[in-house]
mmCIF file with all atom_site columns, C-alpha atoms in Angstrom:
data_model
loop_
_atom_site.group_PDB
_atom_site.id
_atom_site.type_symbol
_atom_site.label_atom_id
_atom_site.label_alt_id
_atom_site.label_comp_id
_atom_site.label_asym_id
_atom_site.label_entity_id
_atom_site.label_seq_id
_atom_site.pdbx_PDB_ins_code
_atom_site.Cartn_x
_atom_site.Cartn_y
_atom_site.Cartn_z
_atom_site.occupancy
_atom_site.B_iso_or_equiv
_atom_site.pdbx_formal_charge
_atom_site.auth_seq_id
_atom_site.auth_comp_id
_atom_site.auth_asym_id
_atom_site.auth_atom_id
_atom_site.pdbx_PDB_model_num
ATOM 1   C CA . MET A 1 1   ? -0.429  7.384   10.248  1.00 0.00 ? 27  MET A CA 1
ATOM 2   C CA . ARG A 1 2   ? 1.215   4.055   10.932  1.00 0.00 ? 28  ARG A CA 1
ATOM 3   C CA . ASP A 1 3   ? -1.107  3.008   13.690  1.00 0.00 ? 29  ASP A CA 1
ATOM 4   C CA . VAL A 1 4   ? -4.030  3.862   11.426  1.00 0.00 ? 30  VAL A CA 1
ATOM 5   C CA . LEU A 1 5   ? -2.484  1.608   8.763   1.00 0.00 ? 31  LEU A CA 1
ATOM 6   C CA . ASP A 1 6   ? -2.053  -1.116  11.338  1.00 0.00 ? 32  ASP A CA 1
ATOM 7   C CA . ARG A 1 7   ? -5.770  -1.172  11.943  1.00 0.00 ? 33  ARG A CA 1
ATOM 8   C CA . ILE A 1 8   ? -6.764  -0.994  8.285   1.00 0.00 ? 34  ILE A CA 1
ATOM 9   C CA . GLY A 1 9   ? -4.277  -3.725  7.559   1.00 0.00 ? 35  GLY A CA 1
ATOM 10  C CA . ASP A 1 10  ? -5.383  -6.044  10.310  1.00 0.00 ? 36  ASP A CA 1
ATOM 11  C CA . LYS A 1 11  ? -7.166  -8.908  8.585   1.00 0.00 ? 37  LYS A CA 1
ATOM 12  C CA . TRP A 1 12  ? -9.864  -9.295  11.266  1.00 0.00 ? 38  TRP A CA 1
ATOM 13  C CA . SER A 1 13  ? -10.641 -5.575  11.218  1.00 0.00 ? 39  SER A CA 1
ATOM 14  C CA . VAL A 1 14  ? -10.909 -5.702  7.442   1.00 0.00 ? 40  VAL A CA 1
ATOM 15  C CA . LEU A 1 15  ? -13.280 -8.659  7.584   1.00 0.00 ? 41  LEU A CA 1
ATOM 16  C CA . VAL A 1 16  ? -15.463 -6.975  10.222  1.00 0.00 ? 42  VAL A CA 1
ATOM 17  C CA . ILE A 1 17  ? -15.633 -3.782  8.131   1.00 0.00 ? 43  ILE A CA 1
ATOM 18  C CA . VAL A 1 18  ? -16.538 -5.797  5.012   1.00 0.00 ? 44  VAL A CA 1
ATOM 19  C CA . GLU A 1 19  ? -19.353 -7.536  6.901   1.00 0.00 ? 45  GLU A CA 1
ATOM 20  C CA . LEU A 1 20  ? -20.692 -4.315  8.446   1.00 0.00 ? 46  LEU A CA 1
ATOM 21  C CA . ALA A 1 21  ? -20.651 -2.685  5.014   1.00 0.00 ? 47  ALA A CA 1
ATOM 22  C CA . SER A 1 22  ? -23.803 -4.754  4.356   1.00 0.00 ? 48  SER A CA 1
ATOM 23  C CA . GLY A 1 23  ? -25.572 -3.313  7.406   1.00 0.00 ? 49  GLY A CA 1
ATOM 24  C CA . PRO A 1 24  ? -25.737 -3.482  11.210  1.00 0.00 ? 50  PRO A CA 1
ATOM 25  C CA . ARG A 1 25  ? -24.898 -6.827  12.758  1.00 0.00 ? 51  ARG A CA 1
ATOM 26  C CA . ARG A 1 26  ? -25.165 -8.407  16.181  1.00 0.00 ? 52  ARG A CA 1
ATOM 27  C CA . PHE A 1 27  ? -22.138 -10.019 17.754  1.00 0.00 ? 53  PHE A CA 1
ATOM 28  C CA . ARG A 1 28  ? -23.237 -13.574 16.950  1.00 0.00 ? 54  ARG A CA 1
ATOM 29  C CA . GLN A 1 29  ? -23.961 -12.626 13.356  1.00 0.00 ? 55  GLN A CA 1
ATOM 30  C CA . LEU A 1 30  ? -20.461 -11.233 12.974  1.00 0.00 ? 56  LEU A CA 1
ATOM 31  C CA . GLN A 1 31  ? -19.012 -14.337 14.558  1.00 0.00 ? 57  GLN A CA 1
ATOM 32  C CA . ARG A 1 32  ? -20.893 -16.606 12.158  1.00 0.00 ? 58  ARG A CA 1
ATOM 33  C CA . ALA A 1 33  ? -19.985 -14.475 9.140   1.00 0.00 ? 59  ALA A CA 1
ATOM 34  C CA . ILE A 1 34  ? -16.256 -14.346 9.875   1.00 0.00 ? 60  ILE A CA 1
ATOM 35  C CA . ASP A 1 35  ? -14.918 -17.817 9.540   1.00 0.00 ? 61  ASP A CA 1
ATOM 36  C CA . GLY A 1 36  ? -12.270 -18.751 12.079  1.00 0.00 ? 62  GLY A CA 1
ATOM 37  C CA . ILE A 1 37  ? -12.529 -15.742 14.406  1.00 0.00 ? 63  ILE A CA 1
ATOM 38  C CA . SER A 1 38  ? -12.636 -16.575 18.115  1.00 0.00 ? 64  SER A CA 1
ATOM 39  C CA . GLN A 1 39  ? -15.014 -14.867 20.502  1.00 0.00 ? 65  GLN A CA 1
ATOM 40  C CA . ARG A 1 40  ? -12.088 -13.196 22.235  1.00 0.00 ? 66  ARG A CA 1
ATOM 41  C CA . MET A 1 41  ? -10.558 -11.916 18.985  1.00 0.00 ? 67  MET A CA 1
ATOM 42  C CA . LEU A 1 42  ? -13.897 -10.603 17.742  1.00 0.00 ? 68  LEU A CA 1
ATOM 43  C CA . THR A 1 43  ? -14.476 -8.817  21.070  1.00 0.00 ? 69  THR A CA 1
ATOM 44  C CA . LEU A 1 44  ? -11.057 -7.206  20.808  1.00 0.00 ? 70  LEU A CA 1
ATOM 45  C CA . THR A 1 45  ? -11.494 -6.313  17.133  1.00 0.00 ? 71  THR A CA 1
ATOM 46  C CA . VAL A 1 46  ? -14.868 -4.588  17.563  1.00 0.00 ? 72  VAL A CA 1
ATOM 47  C CA . ARG A 1 47  ? -13.590 -2.703  20.602  1.00 0.00 ? 73  ARG A CA 1
ATOM 48  C CA . ARG A 1 48  ? -10.582 -1.427  18.721  1.00 0.00 ? 74  ARG A CA 1
ATOM 49  C CA . LEU A 1 49  ? -12.753 -0.389  15.793  1.00 0.00 ? 75  LEU A CA 1
ATOM 50  C CA . GLU A 1 50  ? -15.100 1.330   18.228  1.00 0.00 ? 76  GLU A CA 1
ATOM 51  C CA . ARG A 1 51  ? -12.180 3.109   19.865  1.00 0.00 ? 77  ARG A CA 1
ATOM 52  C CA . ASP A 1 52  ? -10.947 4.257   16.441  1.00 0.00 ? 78  ASP A CA 1
ATOM 53  C CA . GLY A 1 53  ? -14.396 5.681   15.731  1.00 0.00 ? 79  GLY A CA 1
ATOM 54  C CA . LEU A 1 54  ? -14.967 3.331   12.790  1.00 0.00 ? 80  LEU A CA 1
ATOM 55  C CA . VAL A 1 55  ? -17.695 1.251   14.392  1.00 0.00 ? 81  VAL A CA 1
ATOM 56  C CA . ARG A 1 56  ? -20.577 2.265   16.667  1.00 0.00 ? 82  ARG A CA 1
ATOM 57  C CA . ARG A 1 57  ? -21.875 -0.131  19.297  1.00 0.00 ? 83  ARG A CA 1
ATOM 58  C CA . THR A 1 58  ? -25.517 0.442   20.153  1.00 0.00 ? 84  THR A CA 1
ATOM 59  C CA . VAL A 1 59  ? -27.210 -1.015  23.232  1.00 0.00 ? 85  VAL A CA 1
ATOM 60  C CA . TYR A 1 60  ? -31.002 -1.156  23.043  1.00 0.00 ? 86  TYR A CA 1
ATOM 61  C CA . PRO A 1 61  ? -32.935 -0.854  26.329  1.00 0.00 ? 87  PRO A CA 1
ATOM 62  C CA . THR A 1 62  ? -34.729 -4.158  25.942  1.00 0.00 ? 88  THR A CA 1
ATOM 63  C CA . VAL A 1 63  ? -34.736 -7.153  28.283  1.00 0.00 ? 89  VAL A CA 1
ATOM 64  C CA . PRO A 1 64  ? -32.409 -8.824  27.622  1.00 0.00 ? 90  PRO A CA 1
ATOM 65  C CA . ALA A 1 65  ? -30.441 -5.900  26.202  1.00 0.00 ? 91  ALA A CA 1
ATOM 66  C CA . ARG A 1 66  ? -29.910 -6.083  22.445  1.00 0.00 ? 92  ARG A CA 1
ATOM 67  C CA . VAL A 1 67  ? -26.569 -4.872  21.107  1.00 0.00 ? 93  VAL A CA 1
ATOM 68  C CA . ASP A 1 68  ? -25.559 -4.230  17.544  1.00 0.00 ? 94  ASP A CA 1
ATOM 69  C CA . TYR A 1 69  ? -22.614 -2.863  15.637  1.00 0.00 ? 95  TYR A CA 1
ATOM 70  C CA . ARG A 1 70  ? -22.597 -0.620  12.601  1.00 0.00 ? 96  ARG A CA 1
ATOM 71  C CA . LEU A 1 71  ? -20.128 1.489   10.665  1.00 0.00 ? 97  LEU A CA 1
ATOM 72  C CA . THR A 1 72  ? -19.814 5.148   11.564  1.00 0.00 ? 98  THR A CA 1
ATOM 73  C CA . GLU A 1 73  ? -19.485 7.730   8.801   1.00 0.00 ? 99  GLU A CA 1
ATOM 74  C CA . THR A 1 74  ? -15.709 7.419   9.031   1.00 0.00 ? 100 THR A CA 1
ATOM 75  C CA . GLY A 1 75  ? -15.933 3.634   8.905   1.00 0.00 ? 101 GLY A CA 1
ATOM 76  C CA . ALA A 1 76  ? -18.242 3.784   5.910   1.00 0.00 ? 102 ALA A CA 1
ATOM 77  C CA . SER A 1 77  ? -15.724 5.994   4.078   1.00 0.00 ? 103 SER A CA 1
ATOM 78  C CA . LEU A 1 78  ? -13.323 3.061   4.284   1.00 0.00 ? 104 LEU A CA 1
ATOM 79  C CA . THR A 1 79  ? -15.558 0.434   2.734   1.00 0.00 ? 105 THR A CA 1
ATOM 80  C CA . HIS A 1 80  ? -14.726 1.109   -0.914  1.00 0.00 ? 106 HIS A CA 1
ATOM 81  C CA . LEU A 1 81  ? -11.013 0.895   -0.065  1.00 0.00 ? 107 LEU A CA 1
ATOM 82  C CA . VAL A 1 82  ? -11.406 -2.246  1.979   1.00 0.00 ? 108 VAL A CA 1
ATOM 83  C CA . ARG A 1 83  ? -13.427 -3.846  -0.823  1.00 0.00 ? 109 ARG A CA 1
ATOM 84  C CA . ALA A 1 84  ? -10.773 -2.853  -3.350  1.00 0.00 ? 110 ALA A CA 1
ATOM 85  C CA . LEU A 1 85  ? -8.179  -4.530  -1.098  1.00 0.00 ? 111 LEU A CA 1
ATOM 86  C CA . THR A 1 86  ? -10.113 -7.754  -0.743  1.00 0.00 ? 112 THR A CA 1
ATOM 87  C CA . ASP A 1 87  ? -10.829 -7.772  -4.500  1.00 0.00 ? 113 ASP A CA 1
ATOM 88  C CA . TRP A 1 88  ? -7.136  -7.309  -5.251  1.00 0.00 ? 114 TRP A CA 1
ATOM 89  C CA . SER A 1 89  ? -6.273  -10.091 -2.800  1.00 0.00 ? 115 SER A CA 1
ATOM 90  C CA . LEU A 1 90  ? -8.728  -12.473 -4.433  1.00 0.00 ? 116 LEU A CA 1
ATOM 91  C CA . GLN A 1 91  ? -7.549  -11.604 -7.937  1.00 0.00 ? 117 GLN A CA 1
ATOM 92  C CA . HIS A 1 92  ? -3.899  -12.092 -7.041  1.00 0.00 ? 118 HIS A CA 1
ATOM 93  C CA . ARG A 1 93  ? -3.931  -14.929 -4.569  1.00 0.00 ? 119 ARG A CA 1
ATOM 94  C CA . THR A 1 94  ? -3.028  -17.573 -7.165  1.00 0.00 ? 120 THR A CA 1
ATOM 95  C CA . ILE A 1 95  ? -0.080  -15.597 -8.543  1.00 0.00 ? 121 ILE A CA 1
ATOM 96  C CA . ILE A 1 96  ? 1.125   -14.853 -5.000  1.00 0.00 ? 122 ILE A CA 1
ATOM 97  C CA . ALA A 1 97  ? 0.801   -18.476 -3.910  1.00 0.00 ? 123 ALA A CA 1
ATOM 98  C CA . GLN A 1 98  ? 2.815   -19.455 -7.000  1.00 0.00 ? 124 GLN A CA 1
ATOM 99  C CA . ALA A 1 99  ? 5.483   -16.826 -6.254  1.00 0.00 ? 125 ALA A CA 1
ATOM 100 C CA . ARG A 1 100 ? 5.806   -18.143 -2.700  1.00 0.00 ? 126 ARG A CA 1
ATOM 101 C CA . GLN A 1 101 ? 6.133   -21.716 -3.920  1.00 0.00 ? 127 GLN A CA 1
ATOM 102 C CA . ASP A 1 102 ? 8.835   -20.692 -6.419  1.00 0.00 ? 128 ASP A CA 1
ATOM 103 C CA . TYR A 1 103 ? 10.694  -18.715 -3.776  1.00 0.00 ? 129 TYR A CA 1
ATOM 104 C CA . ASP A 1 104 ? 10.551  -21.580 -1.300  1.00 0.00 ? 130 ASP A CA 1
ATOM 105 C CA . SER A 1 105 ? 11.961  -24.073 -3.775  1.00 0.00 ? 131 SER A CA 1
ATOM 106 C CA . GLU A 1 106 ? 14.754  -21.667 -4.747  1.00 0.00 ? 132 GLU A CA 1
ATOM 107 C CA . HIS A 1 107 ? 15.552  -20.849 -1.118  1.00 0.00 ? 133 HIS A CA 1
ATOM 108 C CA . PRO A 1 108 ? 14.997  -24.152 0.669   1.00 0.00 ? 134 PRO A CA 1
ATOM 109 C CA . ASP A 1 109 ? 16.568  -23.005 3.919   1.00 0.00 ? 135 ASP A CA 1
ATOM 110 C CA . HIS A 1 110 ? 14.914  -19.635 4.350   1.00 0.00 ? 136 HIS A CA 1
ATOM 111 C CA . GLU A 1 111 ? 13.001  -18.938 7.511   1.00 0.00 ? 137 GLU A CA 1
ATOM 112 C CA . ILE A 1 112 ? 10.542  -16.346 6.318   1.00 0.00 ? 138 ILE A CA 1
ATOM 113 C CA . ARG A 1 113 ? 7.088   -17.344 7.383   1.00 0.00 ? 139 ARG A CA 1
ATOM 114 C CA . MET B 1 1   ? -6.781  -14.270 1.023   1.00 0.00 ? 27  MET B CA 1
ATOM 115 C CA . ARG B 1 2   ? -6.077  -13.467 4.643   1.00 0.00 ? 28  ARG B CA 1
ATOM 116 C CA . ASP B 1 3   ? -2.342  -13.931 4.476   1.00 0.00 ? 29  ASP B CA 1
ATOM 117 C CA . VAL B 1 4   ? -2.322  -11.686 1.418   1.00 0.00 ? 30  VAL B CA 1
ATOM 118 C CA . LEU B 1 5   ? -4.195  -9.070  3.471   1.00 0.00 ? 31  LEU B CA 1
ATOM 119 C CA . ASP B 1 6   ? -1.679  -9.494  6.256   1.00 0.00 ? 32  ASP B CA 1
ATOM 120 C CA . ARG B 1 7   ? 1.088   -8.447  3.943   1.00 0.00 ? 33  ARG B CA 1
ATOM 121 C CA . ILE B 1 8   ? -0.788  -5.556  2.367   1.00 0.00 ? 34  ILE B CA 1
ATOM 122 C CA . GLY B 1 9   ? -1.771  -4.401  5.801   1.00 0.00 ? 35  GLY B CA 1
ATOM 123 C CA . ASP B 1 10  ? 1.671   -4.591  7.316   1.00 0.00 ? 36  ASP B CA 1
ATOM 124 C CA . LYS B 1 11  ? 2.769   -1.002  7.788   1.00 0.00 ? 37  LYS B CA 1
ATOM 125 C CA . TRP B 1 12  ? 6.399   -1.634  6.829   1.00 0.00 ? 38  TRP B CA 1
ATOM 126 C CA . SER B 1 13  ? 5.399   -3.475  3.663   1.00 0.00 ? 39  SER B CA 1
ATOM 127 C CA . VAL B 1 14  ? 3.095   -0.615  2.741   1.00 0.00 ? 40  VAL B CA 1
ATOM 128 C CA . LEU B 1 15  ? 5.859   1.947   3.282   1.00 0.00 ? 41  LEU B CA 1
ATOM 129 C CA . VAL B 1 16  ? 8.348   -0.081  1.190   1.00 0.00 ? 42  VAL B CA 1
ATOM 130 C CA . ILE B 1 17  ? 5.813   -0.394  -1.646  1.00 0.00 ? 43  ILE B CA 1
ATOM 131 C CA . VAL B 1 18  ? 5.093   3.349   -1.493  1.00 0.00 ? 44  VAL B CA 1
ATOM 132 C CA . GLU B 1 19  ? 8.814   4.126   -1.728  1.00 0.00 ? 45  GLU B CA 1
ATOM 133 C CA . LEU B 1 20  ? 9.435   1.660   -4.582  1.00 0.00 ? 46  LEU B CA 1
ATOM 134 C CA . ALA B 1 21  ? 6.494   3.127   -6.466  1.00 0.00 ? 47  ALA B CA 1
ATOM 135 C CA . SER B 1 22  ? 8.866   6.034   -7.220  1.00 0.00 ? 48  SER B CA 1
ATOM 136 C CA . GLY B 1 23  ? 11.448  3.707   -8.776  1.00 0.00 ? 49  GLY B CA 1
ATOM 137 C CA . PRO B 1 24  ? 14.156  1.151   -7.926  1.00 0.00 ? 50  PRO B CA 1
ATOM 138 C CA . ARG B 1 25  ? 15.968  1.689   -4.647  1.00 0.00 ? 51  ARG B CA 1
ATOM 139 C CA . ARG B 1 26  ? 19.028  0.273   -2.972  1.00 0.00 ? 52  ARG B CA 1
ATOM 140 C CA . PHE B 1 27  ? 18.786  -1.075  0.553   1.00 0.00 ? 53  PHE B CA 1
ATOM 141 C CA . ARG B 1 28  ? 20.341  1.999   2.157   1.00 0.00 ? 54  ARG B CA 1
ATOM 142 C CA . GLN B 1 29  ? 18.030  4.283   0.218   1.00 0.00 ? 55  GLN B CA 1
ATOM 143 C CA . LEU B 1 30  ? 15.013  2.384   1.486   1.00 0.00 ? 56  LEU B CA 1
ATOM 144 C CA . GLN B 1 31  ? 16.355  2.509   5.005   1.00 0.00 ? 57  GLN B CA 1
ATOM 145 C CA . ARG B 1 32  ? 16.840  6.273   4.835   1.00 0.00 ? 58  ARG B CA 1
ATOM 146 C CA . ALA B 1 33  ? 13.430  6.831   3.263   1.00 0.00 ? 59  ALA B CA 1
ATOM 147 C CA . ILE B 1 34  ? 11.493  4.796   5.828   1.00 0.00 ? 60  ILE B CA 1
ATOM 148 C CA . ASP B 1 35  ? 11.777  6.539   9.120   1.00 0.00 ? 61  ASP B CA 1
ATOM 149 C CA . GLY B 1 36  ? 12.175  4.244   12.108  1.00 0.00 ? 62  GLY B CA 1
ATOM 150 C CA . ILE B 1 37  ? 12.707  0.915   10.315  1.00 0.00 ? 63  ILE B CA 1
ATOM 151 C CA . SER B 1 38  ? 15.560  -1.189  11.652  1.00 0.00 ? 64  SER B CA 1
ATOM 152 C CA . GLN B 1 39  ? 17.998  -2.958  9.347   1.00 0.00 ? 65  GLN B CA 1
ATOM 153 C CA . ARG B 1 40  ? 16.654  -6.310  10.491  1.00 0.00 ? 66  ARG B CA 1
ATOM 154 C CA . MET B 1 41  ? 13.027  -5.342  9.919   1.00 0.00 ? 67  MET B CA 1
ATOM 155 C CA . LEU B 1 42  ? 13.793  -3.930  6.467   1.00 0.00 ? 68  LEU B CA 1
ATOM 156 C CA . THR B 1 43  ? 15.675  -7.116  5.539   1.00 0.00 ? 69  THR B CA 1
ATOM 157 C CA . LEU B 1 44  ? 12.698  -9.199  6.628   1.00 0.00 ? 70  LEU B CA 1
ATOM 158 C CA . THR B 1 45  ? 10.176  -6.931  4.899   1.00 0.00 ? 71  THR B CA 1
ATOM 159 C CA . VAL B 1 46  ? 11.917  -6.929  1.502   1.00 0.00 ? 72  VAL B CA 1
ATOM 160 C CA . ARG B 1 47  ? 12.395  -10.707 1.695   1.00 0.00 ? 73  ARG B CA 1
ATOM 161 C CA . ARG B 1 48  ? 8.725   -11.282 2.396   1.00 0.00 ? 74  ARG B CA 1
ATOM 162 C CA . LEU B 1 49  ? 7.751   -8.957  -0.436  1.00 0.00 ? 75  LEU B CA 1
ATOM 163 C CA . GLU B 1 50  ? 10.206  -10.787 -2.707  1.00 0.00 ? 76  GLU B CA 1
ATOM 164 C CA . ARG B 1 51  ? 8.748   -14.125 -1.648  1.00 0.00 ? 77  ARG B CA 1
ATOM 165 C CA . ASP B 1 52  ? 5.226   -12.829 -2.381  1.00 0.00 ? 78  ASP B CA 1
ATOM 166 C CA . GLY B 1 53  ? 6.389   -11.830 -5.857  1.00 0.00 ? 79  GLY B CA 1
ATOM 167 C CA . LEU B 1 54  ? 5.690   -8.133  -5.218  1.00 0.00 ? 80  LEU B CA 1
ATOM 168 C CA . VAL B 1 55  ? 9.328   -6.992  -5.224  1.00 0.00 ? 81  VAL B CA 1
ATOM 169 C CA . ARG B 1 56  ? 12.259  -8.100  -7.377  1.00 0.00 ? 82  ARG B CA 1
ATOM 170 C CA . ARG B 1 57  ? 15.772  -8.067  -5.957  1.00 0.00 ? 83  ARG B CA 1
ATOM 171 C CA . THR B 1 58  ? 18.436  -7.587  -8.620  1.00 0.00 ? 84  THR B CA 1
ATOM 172 C CA . VAL B 1 59  ? 22.122  -8.279  -8.034  1.00 0.00 ? 85  VAL B CA 1
ATOM 173 C CA . TYR B 1 60  ? 24.461  -6.596  -10.533 1.00 0.00 ? 86  TYR B CA 1
ATOM 174 C CA . PRO B 1 61  ? 27.764  -8.366  -11.308 1.00 0.00 ? 87  PRO B CA 1
ATOM 175 C CA . THR B 1 62  ? 29.927  -5.469  -10.233 1.00 0.00 ? 88  THR B CA 1
ATOM 176 C CA . VAL B 1 63  ? 32.656  -5.393  -7.588  1.00 0.00 ? 89  VAL B CA 1
ATOM 177 C CA . PRO B 1 64  ? 31.386  -4.835  -4.986  1.00 0.00 ? 90  PRO B CA 1
ATOM 178 C CA . ALA B 1 65  ? 28.041  -6.296  -6.062  1.00 0.00 ? 91  ALA B CA 1
ATOM 179 C CA . ARG B 1 66  ? 25.298  -3.712  -6.397  1.00 0.00 ? 92  ARG B CA 1
ATOM 180 C CA . VAL B 1 67  ? 21.811  -4.749  -5.323  1.00 0.00 ? 93  VAL B CA 1
ATOM 181 C CA . ASP B 1 68  ? 18.547  -2.985  -5.892  1.00 0.00 ? 94  ASP B CA 1
ATOM 182 C CA . TYR B 1 69  ? 14.870  -3.560  -5.305  1.00 0.00 ? 95  TYR B CA 1
ATOM 183 C CA . ARG B 1 70  ? 11.957  -2.724  -7.563  1.00 0.00 ? 96  ARG B CA 1
ATOM 184 C CA . LEU B 1 71  ? 8.277   -3.542  -7.834  1.00 0.00 ? 97  LEU B CA 1
ATOM 185 C CA . THR B 1 72  ? 7.241   -6.450  -10.034 1.00 0.00 ? 98  THR B CA 1
ATOM 186 C CA . GLU B 1 73  ? 4.190   -6.107  -12.245 1.00 0.00 ? 99  GLU B CA 1
ATOM 187 C CA . THR B 1 74  ? 2.068   -7.576  -9.430  1.00 0.00 ? 100 THR B CA 1
ATOM 188 C CA . GLY B 1 75  ? 3.626   -5.169  -6.936  1.00 0.00 ? 101 GLY B CA 1
ATOM 189 C CA . ALA B 1 76  ? 3.021   -2.221  -9.242  1.00 0.00 ? 102 ALA B CA 1
ATOM 190 C CA . SER B 1 77  ? -0.660  -3.202  -9.521  1.00 0.00 ? 103 SER B CA 1
ATOM 191 C CA . LEU B 1 78  ? -0.906  -2.558  -5.779  1.00 0.00 ? 104 LEU B CA 1
ATOM 192 C CA . THR B 1 79  ? 0.508   0.955   -5.757  1.00 0.00 ? 105 THR B CA 1
ATOM 193 C CA . HIS B 1 80  ? -2.719  2.830   -6.473  1.00 0.00 ? 106 HIS B CA 1
ATOM 194 C CA . LEU B 1 81  ? -4.428  0.910   -3.660  1.00 0.00 ? 107 LEU B CA 1
ATOM 195 C CA . VAL B 1 82  ? -1.592  1.445   -1.245  1.00 0.00 ? 108 VAL B CA 1
ATOM 196 C CA . ARG B 1 83  ? -1.560  5.155   -2.060  1.00 0.00 ? 109 ARG B CA 1
ATOM 197 C CA . ALA B 1 84  ? -5.306  5.345   -1.557  1.00 0.00 ? 110 ALA B CA 1
ATOM 198 C CA . LEU B 1 85  ? -4.809  3.719   1.858   1.00 0.00 ? 111 LEU B CA 1
ATOM 199 C CA . THR B 1 86  ? -2.079  6.103   2.951   1.00 0.00 ? 112 THR B CA 1
ATOM 200 C CA . ASP B 1 87  ? -4.120  9.069   1.651   1.00 0.00 ? 113 ASP B CA 1
ATOM 201 C CA . TRP B 1 88  ? -7.146  7.897   3.618   1.00 0.00 ? 114 TRP B CA 1
ATOM 202 C CA . SER B 1 89  ? -4.991  7.452   6.730   1.00 0.00 ? 115 SER B CA 1
ATOM 203 C CA . LEU B 1 90  ? -3.588  10.948  6.416   1.00 0.00 ? 116 LEU B CA 1
ATOM 204 C CA . GLN B 1 91  ? -7.014  12.478  5.819   1.00 0.00 ? 117 GLN B CA 1
ATOM 205 C CA . HIS B 1 92  ? -8.555  10.702  8.817   1.00 0.00 ? 118 HIS B CA 1
ATOM 206 C CA . ARG B 1 93  ? -5.792  10.606  11.359  1.00 0.00 ? 119 ARG B CA 1
ATOM 207 C CA . THR B 1 94  ? -7.061  13.649  13.263  1.00 0.00 ? 120 THR B CA 1
ATOM 208 C CA . ILE B 1 95  ? -10.598 12.331  13.511  1.00 0.00 ? 121 ILE B CA 1
ATOM 209 C CA . ILE B 1 96  ? -9.305  8.898   14.563  1.00 0.00 ? 122 ILE B CA 1
ATOM 210 C CA . ALA B 1 97  ? -6.968  10.365  17.179  1.00 0.00 ? 123 ALA B CA 1
ATOM 211 C CA . GLN B 1 98  ? -9.928  12.358  18.528  1.00 0.00 ? 124 GLN B CA 1
ATOM 212 C CA . ALA B 1 99  ? -12.141 9.244   18.607  1.00 0.00 ? 125 ALA B CA 1
ATOM 213 C CA . ARG B 1 100 ? -9.466  7.372   20.549  1.00 0.00 ? 126 ARG B CA 1
ATOM 214 C CA . GLN B 1 101 ? -9.094  10.202  23.032  1.00 0.00 ? 127 GLN B CA 1
ATOM 215 C CA . ASP B 1 102 ? -12.880 10.326  23.548  1.00 0.00 ? 128 ASP B CA 1
ATOM 216 C CA . TYR B 1 103 ? -13.063 6.557   23.961  1.00 0.00 ? 129 TYR B CA 1
ATOM 217 C CA . ASP B 1 104 ? -10.210 6.531   26.456  1.00 0.00 ? 130 ASP B CA 1
ATOM 218 C CA . SER B 1 105 ? -11.790 9.207   28.624  1.00 0.00 ? 131 SER B CA 1
ATOM 219 C CA . GLU B 1 106 ? -15.159 7.403   28.543  1.00 0.00 ? 132 GLU B CA 1
ATOM 220 C CA . HIS B 1 107 ? -13.544 4.039   29.305  1.00 0.00 ? 133 HIS B CA 1
ATOM 221 C CA . PRO B 1 108 ? -10.705 4.939   31.695  1.00 0.00 ? 134 PRO B CA 1
ATOM 222 C CA . ASP B 1 109 ? -9.987  1.324   32.639  1.00 0.00 ? 135 ASP B CA 1
ATOM 223 C CA . HIS B 1 110 ? -9.934  -0.311  29.231  1.00 0.00 ? 136 HIS B CA 1
ATOM 224 C CA . GLU B 1 111 ? -6.872  -2.207  28.187  1.00 0.00 ? 137 GLU B CA 1
ATOM 225 C CA . ILE B 1 112 ? -7.105  -1.945  24.418  1.00 0.00 ? 138 ILE B CA 1
ATOM 226 C CA . ARG B 1 113 ? -3.802  -0.772  23.050  1.00 0.00 ? 139 ARG B CA 1
#
């Protein structure tokens, strides 16, 4: 179960799943939609999601070959959860940022990232 | 939002939140409940959760001092989500393990973890 949680919890995986929840996307479209992701990290993220059976990579026999990515049935079953997570994060980011600031001023020497 | 997701997605954080959802726990109780977590990793995990304002650490003025950990209101607002995530993981772990096995036999040379 823990390695499944690792994937669901990975921020890049979550952002790819959120984007694919709106429909199939090509690599470049994903890259544009996910601010700050490098080509290498996106390649790795979609491969892992493909390996987990959450994303399907389709190669179309055109010249040049067209490739797109979409959620599988299993991946789609995650979207409501992933959206709930991102909603919670957005709703609570101010209170969490404040908590971190308070903690840091009360513990000036701590080394927690 | 992404660093919030990082925390929610961290498997150890998730397992600590799940355990604290049942009530306050002392350090040793958490350690026993969470299979495989080292003392150092648990220390780090509860500190991060405390810094995020999701967990409150209480020191009681006894001799020796008693310390326990409990969810804050913000932390408690996460429990239904975290439970939904662990439930999903449990329900899908067989299908995901199978997908990984299929992927690995179709891509014998890949280096994805």
